[in-house]
C-alpha atoms as one frame of an Amber mdcrd trajectory, in Angstrom:
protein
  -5.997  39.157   8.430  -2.169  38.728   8.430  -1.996  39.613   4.644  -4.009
  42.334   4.464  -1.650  44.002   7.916   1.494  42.824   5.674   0.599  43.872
   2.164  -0.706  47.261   3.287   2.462  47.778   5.375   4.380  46.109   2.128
   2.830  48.836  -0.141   3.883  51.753   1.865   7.626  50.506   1.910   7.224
  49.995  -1.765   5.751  53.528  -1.999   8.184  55.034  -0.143  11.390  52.820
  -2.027   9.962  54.044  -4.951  10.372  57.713  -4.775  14.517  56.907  -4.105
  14.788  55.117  -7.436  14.695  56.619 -11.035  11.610  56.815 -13.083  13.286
  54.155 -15.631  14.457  51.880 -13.071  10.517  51.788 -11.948   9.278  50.579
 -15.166  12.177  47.994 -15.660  10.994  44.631 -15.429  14.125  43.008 -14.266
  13.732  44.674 -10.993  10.114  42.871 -10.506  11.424  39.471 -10.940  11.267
  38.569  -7.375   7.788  40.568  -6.896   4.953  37.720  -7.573   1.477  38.381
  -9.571  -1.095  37.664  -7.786  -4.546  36.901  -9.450  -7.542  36.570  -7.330
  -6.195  37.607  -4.127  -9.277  40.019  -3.009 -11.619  36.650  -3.588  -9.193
  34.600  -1.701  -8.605  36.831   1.186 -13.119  37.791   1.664 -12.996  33.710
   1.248 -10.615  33.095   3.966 -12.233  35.871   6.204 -15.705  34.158   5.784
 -14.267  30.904   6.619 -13.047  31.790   9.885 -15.557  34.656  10.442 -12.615
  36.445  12.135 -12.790  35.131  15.533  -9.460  32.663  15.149  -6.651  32.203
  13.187  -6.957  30.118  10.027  -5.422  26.805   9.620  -2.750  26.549   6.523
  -2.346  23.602   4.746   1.303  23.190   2.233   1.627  20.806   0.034   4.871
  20.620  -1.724   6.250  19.572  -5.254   7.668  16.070  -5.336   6.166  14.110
  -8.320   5.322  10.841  -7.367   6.330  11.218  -3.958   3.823  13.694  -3.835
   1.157  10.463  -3.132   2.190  10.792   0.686   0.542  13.499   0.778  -3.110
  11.079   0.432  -1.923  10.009   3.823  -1.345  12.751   5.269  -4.705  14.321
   5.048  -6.182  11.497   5.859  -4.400  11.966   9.439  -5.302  15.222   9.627
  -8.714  14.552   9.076  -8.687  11.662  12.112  -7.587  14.634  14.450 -10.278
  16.862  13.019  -8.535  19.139  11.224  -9.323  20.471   7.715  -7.622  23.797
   6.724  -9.132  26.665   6.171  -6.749  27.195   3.107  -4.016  25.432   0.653
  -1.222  26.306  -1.213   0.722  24.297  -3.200   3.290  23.885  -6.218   3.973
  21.005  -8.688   2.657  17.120  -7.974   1.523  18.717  -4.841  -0.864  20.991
  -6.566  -2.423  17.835  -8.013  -3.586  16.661  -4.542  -4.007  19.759  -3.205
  -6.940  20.883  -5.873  -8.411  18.101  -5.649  -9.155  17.939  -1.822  -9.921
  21.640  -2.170 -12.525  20.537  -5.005 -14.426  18.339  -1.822 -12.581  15.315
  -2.452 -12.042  13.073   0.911  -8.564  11.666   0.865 -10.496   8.124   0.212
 -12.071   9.320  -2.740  -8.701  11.242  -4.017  -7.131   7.961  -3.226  -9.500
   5.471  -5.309  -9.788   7.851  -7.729  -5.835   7.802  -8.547  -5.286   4.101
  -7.849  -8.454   2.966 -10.206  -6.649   4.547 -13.075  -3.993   3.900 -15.508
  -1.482   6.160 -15.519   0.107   5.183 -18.732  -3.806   5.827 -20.697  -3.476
   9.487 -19.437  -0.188  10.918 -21.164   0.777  10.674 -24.788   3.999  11.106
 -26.132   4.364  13.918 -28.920   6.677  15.814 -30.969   7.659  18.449 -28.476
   6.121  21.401 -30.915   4.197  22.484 -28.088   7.262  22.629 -25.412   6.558
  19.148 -24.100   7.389  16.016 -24.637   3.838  14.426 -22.965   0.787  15.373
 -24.345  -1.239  15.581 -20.549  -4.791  16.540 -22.630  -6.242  13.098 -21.775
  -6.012  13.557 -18.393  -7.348  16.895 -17.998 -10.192  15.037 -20.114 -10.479
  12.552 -17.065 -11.041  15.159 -14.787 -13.700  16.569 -16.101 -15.308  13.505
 -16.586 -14.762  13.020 -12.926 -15.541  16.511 -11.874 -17.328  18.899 -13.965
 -16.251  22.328 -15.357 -14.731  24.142 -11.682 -13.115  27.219 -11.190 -10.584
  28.269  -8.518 -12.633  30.588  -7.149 -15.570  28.554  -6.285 -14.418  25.904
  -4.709 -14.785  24.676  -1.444 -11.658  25.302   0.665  -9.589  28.100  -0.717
  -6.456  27.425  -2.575  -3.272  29.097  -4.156  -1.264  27.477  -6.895   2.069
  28.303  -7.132   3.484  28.748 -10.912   6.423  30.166 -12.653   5.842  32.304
 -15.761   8.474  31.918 -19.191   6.909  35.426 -20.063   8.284  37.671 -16.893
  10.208  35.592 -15.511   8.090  36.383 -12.085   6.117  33.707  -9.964   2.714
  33.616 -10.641   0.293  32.724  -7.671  -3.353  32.152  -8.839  -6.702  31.700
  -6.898  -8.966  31.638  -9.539  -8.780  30.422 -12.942 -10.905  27.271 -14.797
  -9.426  23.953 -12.813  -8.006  21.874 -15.038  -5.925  24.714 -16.648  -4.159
  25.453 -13.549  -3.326  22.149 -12.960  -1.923  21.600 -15.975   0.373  24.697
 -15.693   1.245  23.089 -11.998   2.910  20.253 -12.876   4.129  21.503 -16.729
   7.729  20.444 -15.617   9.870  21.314 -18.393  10.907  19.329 -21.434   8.291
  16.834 -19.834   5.507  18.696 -20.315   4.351  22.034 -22.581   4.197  25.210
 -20.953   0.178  26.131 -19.859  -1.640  29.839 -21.793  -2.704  31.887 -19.122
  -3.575  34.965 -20.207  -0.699  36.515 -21.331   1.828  34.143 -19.728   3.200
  30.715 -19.841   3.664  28.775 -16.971   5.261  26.262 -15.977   5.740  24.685
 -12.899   6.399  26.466  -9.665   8.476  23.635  -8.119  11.267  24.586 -10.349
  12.130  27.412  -8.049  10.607  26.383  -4.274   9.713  22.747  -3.944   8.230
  23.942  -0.278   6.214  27.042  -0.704   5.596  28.059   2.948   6.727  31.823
   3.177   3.477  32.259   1.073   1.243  30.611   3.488   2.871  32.171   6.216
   2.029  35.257   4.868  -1.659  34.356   5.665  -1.626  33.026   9.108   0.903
  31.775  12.007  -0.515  28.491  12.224   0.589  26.650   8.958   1.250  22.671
   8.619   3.558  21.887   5.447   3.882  18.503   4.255   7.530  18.347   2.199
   8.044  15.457  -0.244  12.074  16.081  -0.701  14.319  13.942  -2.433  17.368
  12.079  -1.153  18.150   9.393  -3.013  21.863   7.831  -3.076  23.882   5.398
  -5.474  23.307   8.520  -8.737  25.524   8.361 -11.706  26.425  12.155 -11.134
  28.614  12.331 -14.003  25.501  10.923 -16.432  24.365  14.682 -17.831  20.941
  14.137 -17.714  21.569  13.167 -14.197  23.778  16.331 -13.224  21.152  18.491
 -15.037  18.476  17.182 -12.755  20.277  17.614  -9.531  21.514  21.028 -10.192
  17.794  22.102 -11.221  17.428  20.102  -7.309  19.952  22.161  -5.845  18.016
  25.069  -5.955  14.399  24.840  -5.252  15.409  22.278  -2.394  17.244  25.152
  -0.977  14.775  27.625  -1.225  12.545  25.299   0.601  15.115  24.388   3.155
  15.445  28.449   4.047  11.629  28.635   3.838  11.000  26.394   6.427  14.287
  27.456   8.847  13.014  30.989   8.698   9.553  29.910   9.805  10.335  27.698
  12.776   6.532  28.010  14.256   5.331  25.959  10.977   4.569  22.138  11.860
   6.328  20.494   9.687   5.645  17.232   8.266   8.515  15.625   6.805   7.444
  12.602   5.247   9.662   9.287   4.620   9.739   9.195   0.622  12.714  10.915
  -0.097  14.416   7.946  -1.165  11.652   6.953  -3.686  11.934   7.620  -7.561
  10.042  10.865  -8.521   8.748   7.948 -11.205   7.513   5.922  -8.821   3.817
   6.198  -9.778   2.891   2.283  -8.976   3.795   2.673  -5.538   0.653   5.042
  -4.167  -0.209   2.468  -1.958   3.380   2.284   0.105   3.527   6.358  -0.538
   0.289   6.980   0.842   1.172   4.999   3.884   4.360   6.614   4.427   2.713
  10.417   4.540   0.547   8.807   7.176   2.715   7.471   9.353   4.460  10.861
   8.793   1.634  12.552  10.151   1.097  10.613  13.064   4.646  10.805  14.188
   3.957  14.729  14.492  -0.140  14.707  15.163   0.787  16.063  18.824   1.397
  19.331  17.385  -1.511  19.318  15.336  -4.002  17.578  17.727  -6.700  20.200
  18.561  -5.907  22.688  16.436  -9.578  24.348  15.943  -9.955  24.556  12.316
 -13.481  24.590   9.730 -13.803  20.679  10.141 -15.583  18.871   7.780 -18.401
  21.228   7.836 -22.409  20.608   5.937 -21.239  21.792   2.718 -18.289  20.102
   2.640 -19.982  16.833   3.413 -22.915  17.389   0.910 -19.655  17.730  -1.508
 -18.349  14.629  -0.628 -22.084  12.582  -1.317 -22.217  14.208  -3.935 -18.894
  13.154  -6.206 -19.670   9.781  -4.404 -22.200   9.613  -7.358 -20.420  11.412
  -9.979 -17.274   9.415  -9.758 -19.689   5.840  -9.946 -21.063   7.416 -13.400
 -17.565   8.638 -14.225 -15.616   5.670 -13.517 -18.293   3.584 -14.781 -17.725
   5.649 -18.429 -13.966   5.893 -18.357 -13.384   2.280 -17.443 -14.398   0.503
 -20.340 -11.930   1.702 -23.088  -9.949   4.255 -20.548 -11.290   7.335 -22.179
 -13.072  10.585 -21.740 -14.692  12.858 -24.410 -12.247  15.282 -25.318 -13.445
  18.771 -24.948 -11.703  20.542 -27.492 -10.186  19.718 -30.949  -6.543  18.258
 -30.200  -4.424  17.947 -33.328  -1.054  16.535 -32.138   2.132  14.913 -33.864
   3.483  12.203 -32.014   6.108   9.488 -32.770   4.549   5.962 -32.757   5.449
   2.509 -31.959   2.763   0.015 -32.677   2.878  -3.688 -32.958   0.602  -6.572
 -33.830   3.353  -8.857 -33.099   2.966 -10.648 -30.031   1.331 -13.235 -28.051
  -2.484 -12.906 -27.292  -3.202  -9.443 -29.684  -5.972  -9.401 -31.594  -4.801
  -8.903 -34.887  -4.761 -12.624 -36.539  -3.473 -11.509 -39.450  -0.689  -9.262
 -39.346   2.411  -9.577 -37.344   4.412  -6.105 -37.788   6.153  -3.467 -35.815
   5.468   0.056 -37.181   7.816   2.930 -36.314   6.857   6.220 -37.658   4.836
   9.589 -36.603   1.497  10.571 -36.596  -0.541  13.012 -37.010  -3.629  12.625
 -34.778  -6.890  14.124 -34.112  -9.252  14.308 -31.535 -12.597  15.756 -30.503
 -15.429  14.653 -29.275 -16.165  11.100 -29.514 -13.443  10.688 -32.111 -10.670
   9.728 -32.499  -8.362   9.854 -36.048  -4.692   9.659 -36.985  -2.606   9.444
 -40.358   0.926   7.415 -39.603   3.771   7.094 -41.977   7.264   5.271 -41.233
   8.456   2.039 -41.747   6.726  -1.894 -40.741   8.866  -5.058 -40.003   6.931
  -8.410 -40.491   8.311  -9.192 -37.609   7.353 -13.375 -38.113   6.587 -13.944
 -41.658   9.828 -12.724 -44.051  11.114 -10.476 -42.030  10.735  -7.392 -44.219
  11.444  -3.836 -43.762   8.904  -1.951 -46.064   7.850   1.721 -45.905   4.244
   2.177 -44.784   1.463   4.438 -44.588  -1.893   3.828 -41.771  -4.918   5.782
 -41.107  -7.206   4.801 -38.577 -10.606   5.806 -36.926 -12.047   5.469 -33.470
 -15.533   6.614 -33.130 -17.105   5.916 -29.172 -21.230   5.644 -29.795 -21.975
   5.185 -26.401 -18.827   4.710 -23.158 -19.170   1.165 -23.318 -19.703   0.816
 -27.520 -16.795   1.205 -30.017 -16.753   1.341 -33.629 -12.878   1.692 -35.115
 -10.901   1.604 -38.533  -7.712   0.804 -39.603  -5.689   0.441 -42.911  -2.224
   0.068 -43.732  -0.504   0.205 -46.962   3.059  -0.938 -47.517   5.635  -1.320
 -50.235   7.102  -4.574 -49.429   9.645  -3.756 -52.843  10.105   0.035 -51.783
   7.813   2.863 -52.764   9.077   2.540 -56.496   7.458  -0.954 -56.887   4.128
   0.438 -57.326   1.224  -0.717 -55.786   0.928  -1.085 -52.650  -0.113  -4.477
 -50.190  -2.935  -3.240 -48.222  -4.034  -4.711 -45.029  -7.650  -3.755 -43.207
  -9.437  -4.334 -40.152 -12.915  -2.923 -38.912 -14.735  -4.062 -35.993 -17.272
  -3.059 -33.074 -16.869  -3.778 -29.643 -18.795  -3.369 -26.364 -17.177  -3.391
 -23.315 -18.249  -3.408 -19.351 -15.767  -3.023 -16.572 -16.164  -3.204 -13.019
 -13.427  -3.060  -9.729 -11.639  -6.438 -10.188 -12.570  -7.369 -13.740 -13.583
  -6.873 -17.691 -15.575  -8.559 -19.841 -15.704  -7.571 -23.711 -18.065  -8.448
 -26.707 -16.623  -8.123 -30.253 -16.363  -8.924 -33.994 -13.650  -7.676 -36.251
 -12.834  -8.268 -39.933  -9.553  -8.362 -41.137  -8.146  -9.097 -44.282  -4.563
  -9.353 -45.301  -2.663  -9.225 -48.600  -5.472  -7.144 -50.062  -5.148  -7.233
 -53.752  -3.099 -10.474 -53.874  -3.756 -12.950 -55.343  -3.111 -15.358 -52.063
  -4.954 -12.735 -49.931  -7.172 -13.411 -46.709  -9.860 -12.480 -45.344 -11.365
 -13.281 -41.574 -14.046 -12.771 -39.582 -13.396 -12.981 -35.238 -16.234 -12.685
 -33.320 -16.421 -13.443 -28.930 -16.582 -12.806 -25.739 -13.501 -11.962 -23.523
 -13.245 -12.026 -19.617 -10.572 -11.342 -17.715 -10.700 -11.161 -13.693  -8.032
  -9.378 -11.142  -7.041 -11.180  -8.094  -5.430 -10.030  -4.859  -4.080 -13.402
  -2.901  -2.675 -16.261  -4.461  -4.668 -16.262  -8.010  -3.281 -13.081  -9.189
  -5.476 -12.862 -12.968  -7.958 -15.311 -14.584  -8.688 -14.683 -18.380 -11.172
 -16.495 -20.534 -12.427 -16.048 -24.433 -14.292 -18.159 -26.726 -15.992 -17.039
 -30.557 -16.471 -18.262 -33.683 -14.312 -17.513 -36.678 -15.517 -17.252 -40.686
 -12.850 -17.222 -43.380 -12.215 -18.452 -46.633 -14.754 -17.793 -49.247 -17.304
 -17.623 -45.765 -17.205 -21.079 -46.054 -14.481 -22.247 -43.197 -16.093 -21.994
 -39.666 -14.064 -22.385 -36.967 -14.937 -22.391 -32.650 -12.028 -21.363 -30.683
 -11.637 -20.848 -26.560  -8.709 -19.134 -25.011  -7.759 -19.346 -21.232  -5.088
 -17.966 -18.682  -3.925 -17.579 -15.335  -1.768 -16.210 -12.893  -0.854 -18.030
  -9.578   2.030 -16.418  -6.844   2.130 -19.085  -3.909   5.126 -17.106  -2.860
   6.747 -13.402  -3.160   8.291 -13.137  -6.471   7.143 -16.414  -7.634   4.841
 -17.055 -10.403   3.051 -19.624 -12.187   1.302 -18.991 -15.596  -0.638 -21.159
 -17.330  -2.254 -21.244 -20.645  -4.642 -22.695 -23.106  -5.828 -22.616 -26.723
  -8.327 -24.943 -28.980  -9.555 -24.266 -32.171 -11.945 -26.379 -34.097 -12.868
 -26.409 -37.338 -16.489 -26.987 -37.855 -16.578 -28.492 -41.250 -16.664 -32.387
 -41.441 -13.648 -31.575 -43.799 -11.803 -28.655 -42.763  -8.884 -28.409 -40.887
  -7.772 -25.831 -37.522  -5.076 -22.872 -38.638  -2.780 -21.511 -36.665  -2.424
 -17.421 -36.437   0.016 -15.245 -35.638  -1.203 -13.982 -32.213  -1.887 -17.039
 -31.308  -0.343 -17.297 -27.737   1.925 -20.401 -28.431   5.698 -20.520 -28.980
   5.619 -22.959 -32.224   9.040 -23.695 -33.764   7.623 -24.837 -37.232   4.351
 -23.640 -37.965   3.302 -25.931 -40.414   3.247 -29.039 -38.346   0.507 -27.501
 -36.565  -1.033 -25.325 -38.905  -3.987 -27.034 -41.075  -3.225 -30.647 -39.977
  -5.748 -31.574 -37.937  -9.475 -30.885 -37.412  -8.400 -30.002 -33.762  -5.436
 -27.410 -32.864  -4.850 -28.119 -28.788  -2.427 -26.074 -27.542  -0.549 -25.553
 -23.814   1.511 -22.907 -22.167   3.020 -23.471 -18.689   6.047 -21.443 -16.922
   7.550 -21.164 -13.377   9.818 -18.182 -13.124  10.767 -14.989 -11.021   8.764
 -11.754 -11.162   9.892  -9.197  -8.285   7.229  -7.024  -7.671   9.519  -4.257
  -6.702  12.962  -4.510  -8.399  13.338  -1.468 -10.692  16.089   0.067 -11.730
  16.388   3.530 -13.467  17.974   4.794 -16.040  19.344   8.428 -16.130  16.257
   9.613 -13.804  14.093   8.854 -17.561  13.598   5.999 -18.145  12.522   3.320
 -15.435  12.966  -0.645 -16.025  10.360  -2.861 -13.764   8.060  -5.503 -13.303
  11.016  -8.050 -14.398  10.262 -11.197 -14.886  12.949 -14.209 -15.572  10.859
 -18.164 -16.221  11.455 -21.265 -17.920   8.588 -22.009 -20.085   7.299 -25.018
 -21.949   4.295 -24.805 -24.987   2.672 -27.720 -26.385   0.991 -28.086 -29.463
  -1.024 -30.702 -30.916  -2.789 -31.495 -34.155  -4.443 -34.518 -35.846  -5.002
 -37.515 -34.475  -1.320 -38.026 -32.823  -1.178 -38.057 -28.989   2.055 -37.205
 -29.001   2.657 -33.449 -29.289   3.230 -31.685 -32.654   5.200 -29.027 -31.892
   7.132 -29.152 -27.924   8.737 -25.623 -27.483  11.024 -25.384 -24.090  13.192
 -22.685 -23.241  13.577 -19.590 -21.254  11.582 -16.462 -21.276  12.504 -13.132
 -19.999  10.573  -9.387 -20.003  10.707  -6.252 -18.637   8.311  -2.733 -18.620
   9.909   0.362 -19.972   8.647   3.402 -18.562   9.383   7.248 -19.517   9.189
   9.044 -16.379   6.867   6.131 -14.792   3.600   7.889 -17.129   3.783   5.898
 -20.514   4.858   2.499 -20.732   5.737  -0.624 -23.063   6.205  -3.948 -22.368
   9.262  -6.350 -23.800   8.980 -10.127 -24.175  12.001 -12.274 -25.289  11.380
 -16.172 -25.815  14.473 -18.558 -26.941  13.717 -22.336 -26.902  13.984 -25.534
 -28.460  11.311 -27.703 -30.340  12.194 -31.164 -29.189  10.112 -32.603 -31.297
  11.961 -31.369 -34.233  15.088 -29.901 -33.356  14.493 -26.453 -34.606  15.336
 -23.358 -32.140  12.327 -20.496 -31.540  13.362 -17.296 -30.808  10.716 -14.593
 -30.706  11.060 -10.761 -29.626   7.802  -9.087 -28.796   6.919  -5.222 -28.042
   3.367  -4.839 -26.194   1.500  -2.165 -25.450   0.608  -2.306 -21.150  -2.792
  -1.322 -22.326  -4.164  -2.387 -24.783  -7.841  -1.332 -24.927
């Protein structure tokens, strides 16, 4: 084995450089900063000898840092696998580490690929108070993975890997082999100020990209025949006079040049450079155009690679693949309904919150308020719990800024069956006005969710103004189904249920219904309908707050007829593609720019009640591309009155 040849002929050198330098000098620690710790290297090196059972070289796979770019490298081993080659060992740093463990896990590229596109991004990272080191809480994800995976170790699986991390302890690089799975990969991508340094024994690590987004010397170190696939970045048109900007590129400057000098001083490495330098590193909804590019990549260099006689895709490796076929059905099948695993461990966490029941379609029918604050949140098990104070806007009613206080519950029965809390208190004349004006909601819901669509059973109680005398209380209970297109019908949605309120003596029937249509790129059609019915010879429809109508004047609509009919129709301009970023932090996408028209009509009048037209613009902020929120701005005209409508909305992307 080349390692064993070099680190024997290594430790003689050292021996020998030893006995020229003083005793102190030996035990100072500065002087080992460029000398890596190695854990599980014996394991790794019997591993890589039983591999190849010593009668050829062994085929090196590198995988380098890159973030989001990193998704090339799907594409990439999927090439490599059409020309038969599997290697006989990875290493890896950063994003790169991501992919790289899981392929070494048994993973095919197709199931690493369907396995990152069928989930949300933005349900796997919370923001938190950075007590920890990080700004993004990554828990949930490592969650997910075991969910998907099981409890692994380093050591055990399949292909042999190294992870590449950098230690805030030593300062020293520190390569690991072994180690529980999900812990390492959370210390590979722990990029700093994004995410909280990893506990490894006595270190904390962070990751290795910092230093060497291309990590080849190692694997050279190992064997002559090494392919590295390099994610770099090379984007143009940066504000580098924006410090968060400068900051990043100088942090740039030097692990792309430590790559740069590890690949010129290993010439004999075939070297993959694949065409995503000029893509955000927080481009995570582009896997589909990154995975491409890695292949195409790949193919423009598969004549070096072509025949290279490596381990294949050998029984065990196969009987791997079958077998996560099955365990990522169950898996997927219990994450998809509400986007959650079990958490393994108590997580207490403080994170600043933005929440809103104020916009279009959200199933709160009785509040309307945007909540800024922190919370303190809880987690284990099945459970979930958090305590929030800040302050609430009612963002539609009188527009009041009141302190508040929330605690809510989340308690998962079964994957599919939720049970969940919530209570807010707020001081709508300060905290030194006494009591409080409480607001609650309880409800269960059961959920099932399949490649292409949702559909969701539930019944919720809410009731508003608690301890008022003008308080309210309802009861929602339905079915919701919402399908995913691909061509021209981009997303169907469809609800109906039955609503109790009053003194449980005002029965209403309501049915809710969307879609999306794109005839062209960038063009879209949405359309939109509501009835309610009140089921009482005598009683009259409401309307709510979350009611997905733009109504000027609420009360020409709102208990005046039997029926409440209701319309939504816009034509507008959503580029699928058009981001722009801000500072390398924040991202601003999916844009969307249409002119809009709602309709609403109650009691017997065929004319409309309430005819809201005007323009309607949004946009998705992202931090980093991992947690996102999306903003709504409406400003029309009611013709029928004359009144303007201007409404300002704050959604969560997911909402389950």
């Amino acid at each position: 084995m080349k390692r064993s040849v070099s680190s024997l002929f290594a430790c003689i050198l050292l021996a020998g450089s030893l006995g020229a330098v003083p005793a102190s000098a030996q035990q100072d620690d500065l002087l080992l900063a460029d000398t890596p710790i190695f854990y599980g290297e014996d394991a790794f090196l019997a591993r890589l000898e039983a591999r190849t059972g010593g009668e050829r070289a062994p085929v090196g796979l590198v995988l380098s840092g890159g973030s989001a770019r990193a998704f090339a490298h799907i594409g990439v081993l999927r090439r490599l696998e059409e020309a038969g080659v599997v290697p006989d060992f990875i290493v890896a740093n950063s994003m790169g580490s991501i992919i790289g463990l899981l392929y070494a896990a048994g993973l095919s590229p197709d199931q690493i690929y369907d396995l990152v596109s069928s989930t949300s991004i933005g349900a796997l990272f919370d923001p938190t108070v950075p007590l920890s080191g990080g700004i993004l809480d990554p828990s949930r994800f490592s969650d997910l993975l075991r969910l998907y995976l099981g409890d692994l170790r380093l050591e055990d699986l399949p292909i042999p890997i190294i992870v590449a991390c950098e230690d805030l302890v030593t300062k020293r690089e520190i390569l690991l082999a072994e180690g529980d799975f999900t812990t390492v990969m959370e210390a590979a991508y722990a990029l700093p100020v994004f995410f909280p340094p990893v506990a490894y024994g006595d270190h904390m690590l962070i990751d290795g990209g910092i230093t060497n987004l291309v990590p080849l010397g190692l694997a050279m170190d190992f064997s002559d025949t090494v392919i590295v696939s390099s994610t770099f970045y090379d984007a143009t048109g940066l504000n580098l006079r924006n410090p968060l900007i400068v900051l990043n590129t100088s942090i740039d400057i030097g692990k792309r040049r430590a790559g740069v000098v590890d690949l010129l001083n290993n010439p004999g490495a075939i070297w993959i450079r694949c065409g995503v330098e000029s893509y955000s590193f927080m481009a995570f909804d582009r896997l589909d155009e990154l995975s491409a590019e890695g292949y195409r990549s790949a193919d423009a260099t598969a004549d070096r690679f072509a025949g290279l006689a490596s381990g294949g895709v050998d029984a065990g490796l196969e009987a791997a693949r079958l077998g996560y076929d099955l365990a990522i059905a169950d898996a997927g099948a219990s994450w998809a309904p509400f986007e959650r695993a079990p958490s393994r461990k108590l997580r207490l966490a403080v994170t600043p919150t933005i929440r809103s029941t104020a916009y279009p379609g959200d199933r709160y029918y009785l509040s309307d308020s945007l909540f800024g604050g922190a919370s303190l949140g809880l987690r284990a098990g099945p459970m979930e719990l958090s305590l929030d104070g800040g302050g609430e806007w009612a963002a539609y009613t009188d527009g009041a800024l009141s302190p508040a206080l929330a605690a809510s519950g989340r308690l998962y029965v079964a994957p599919w069956l939720r049970l969940e809390g919530f209570l807010s208190a707020r001081w709508t004349g300060g905290v030194d006005s006494g009591i409080p004006e409480l607001y609650q909601r309880s409800g269960v819901t059961a959920a099932r969710a399949w490649d292409g669509g949702r559909l969701e059973l539930s019944s919720r109680l809410e009731r508003d103004g608690i301890g008022v005398d003008d308080g309210t209380t309802l009861l929602s209970s339905g079915a919701d189904l919402t399908l995913d297109g691909e061509g021209a019908i981009r997303d169907f949605s469809f609800g109906f249920g039955h609503q109790l309120s009053g003194d449980w003596d005002e029965h209403y029937a309501y049915a809710t219904a969307g879609m999306l249509v794109m005839p062209a790129p960038s063009l879209a059609l949405r359309f939109g309908g509501l009835t309610r019915a009140a089921l009482d010879p005598d009683g009259n429809a409401p309307l709510f707050l979350s009611d997905p109508l733009s109504v000027a004047v609420p009360s020409v609509v709102d208990g005046v007829g039997r029926v409440l009919l209701g319309t939504s129709i816009s034509a507008g301009w959503e580029p699928e593609r058009l981001a722009f970023s801000f500072a390398e932090l924040i991202i601003m996408r999916r844009l969307s720019l249409a002119l809009y028209g709602d309709a609403a009509w109650a009691g017997a009048d065929s004319r409309p009640s309430s005819l809201v037209t005007g323009l309607r613009a949004g946009c998705e902020l992202s931090l980093i591309g991992l947690k996102s929120a999306r903003f709504l701005l409406d400003a029309g005209r009611d013709i029928e009155s004359g009144e303007y409508f201007v409404g300002l909305y704050l959604s969560p992307v997911s909402g389950r």
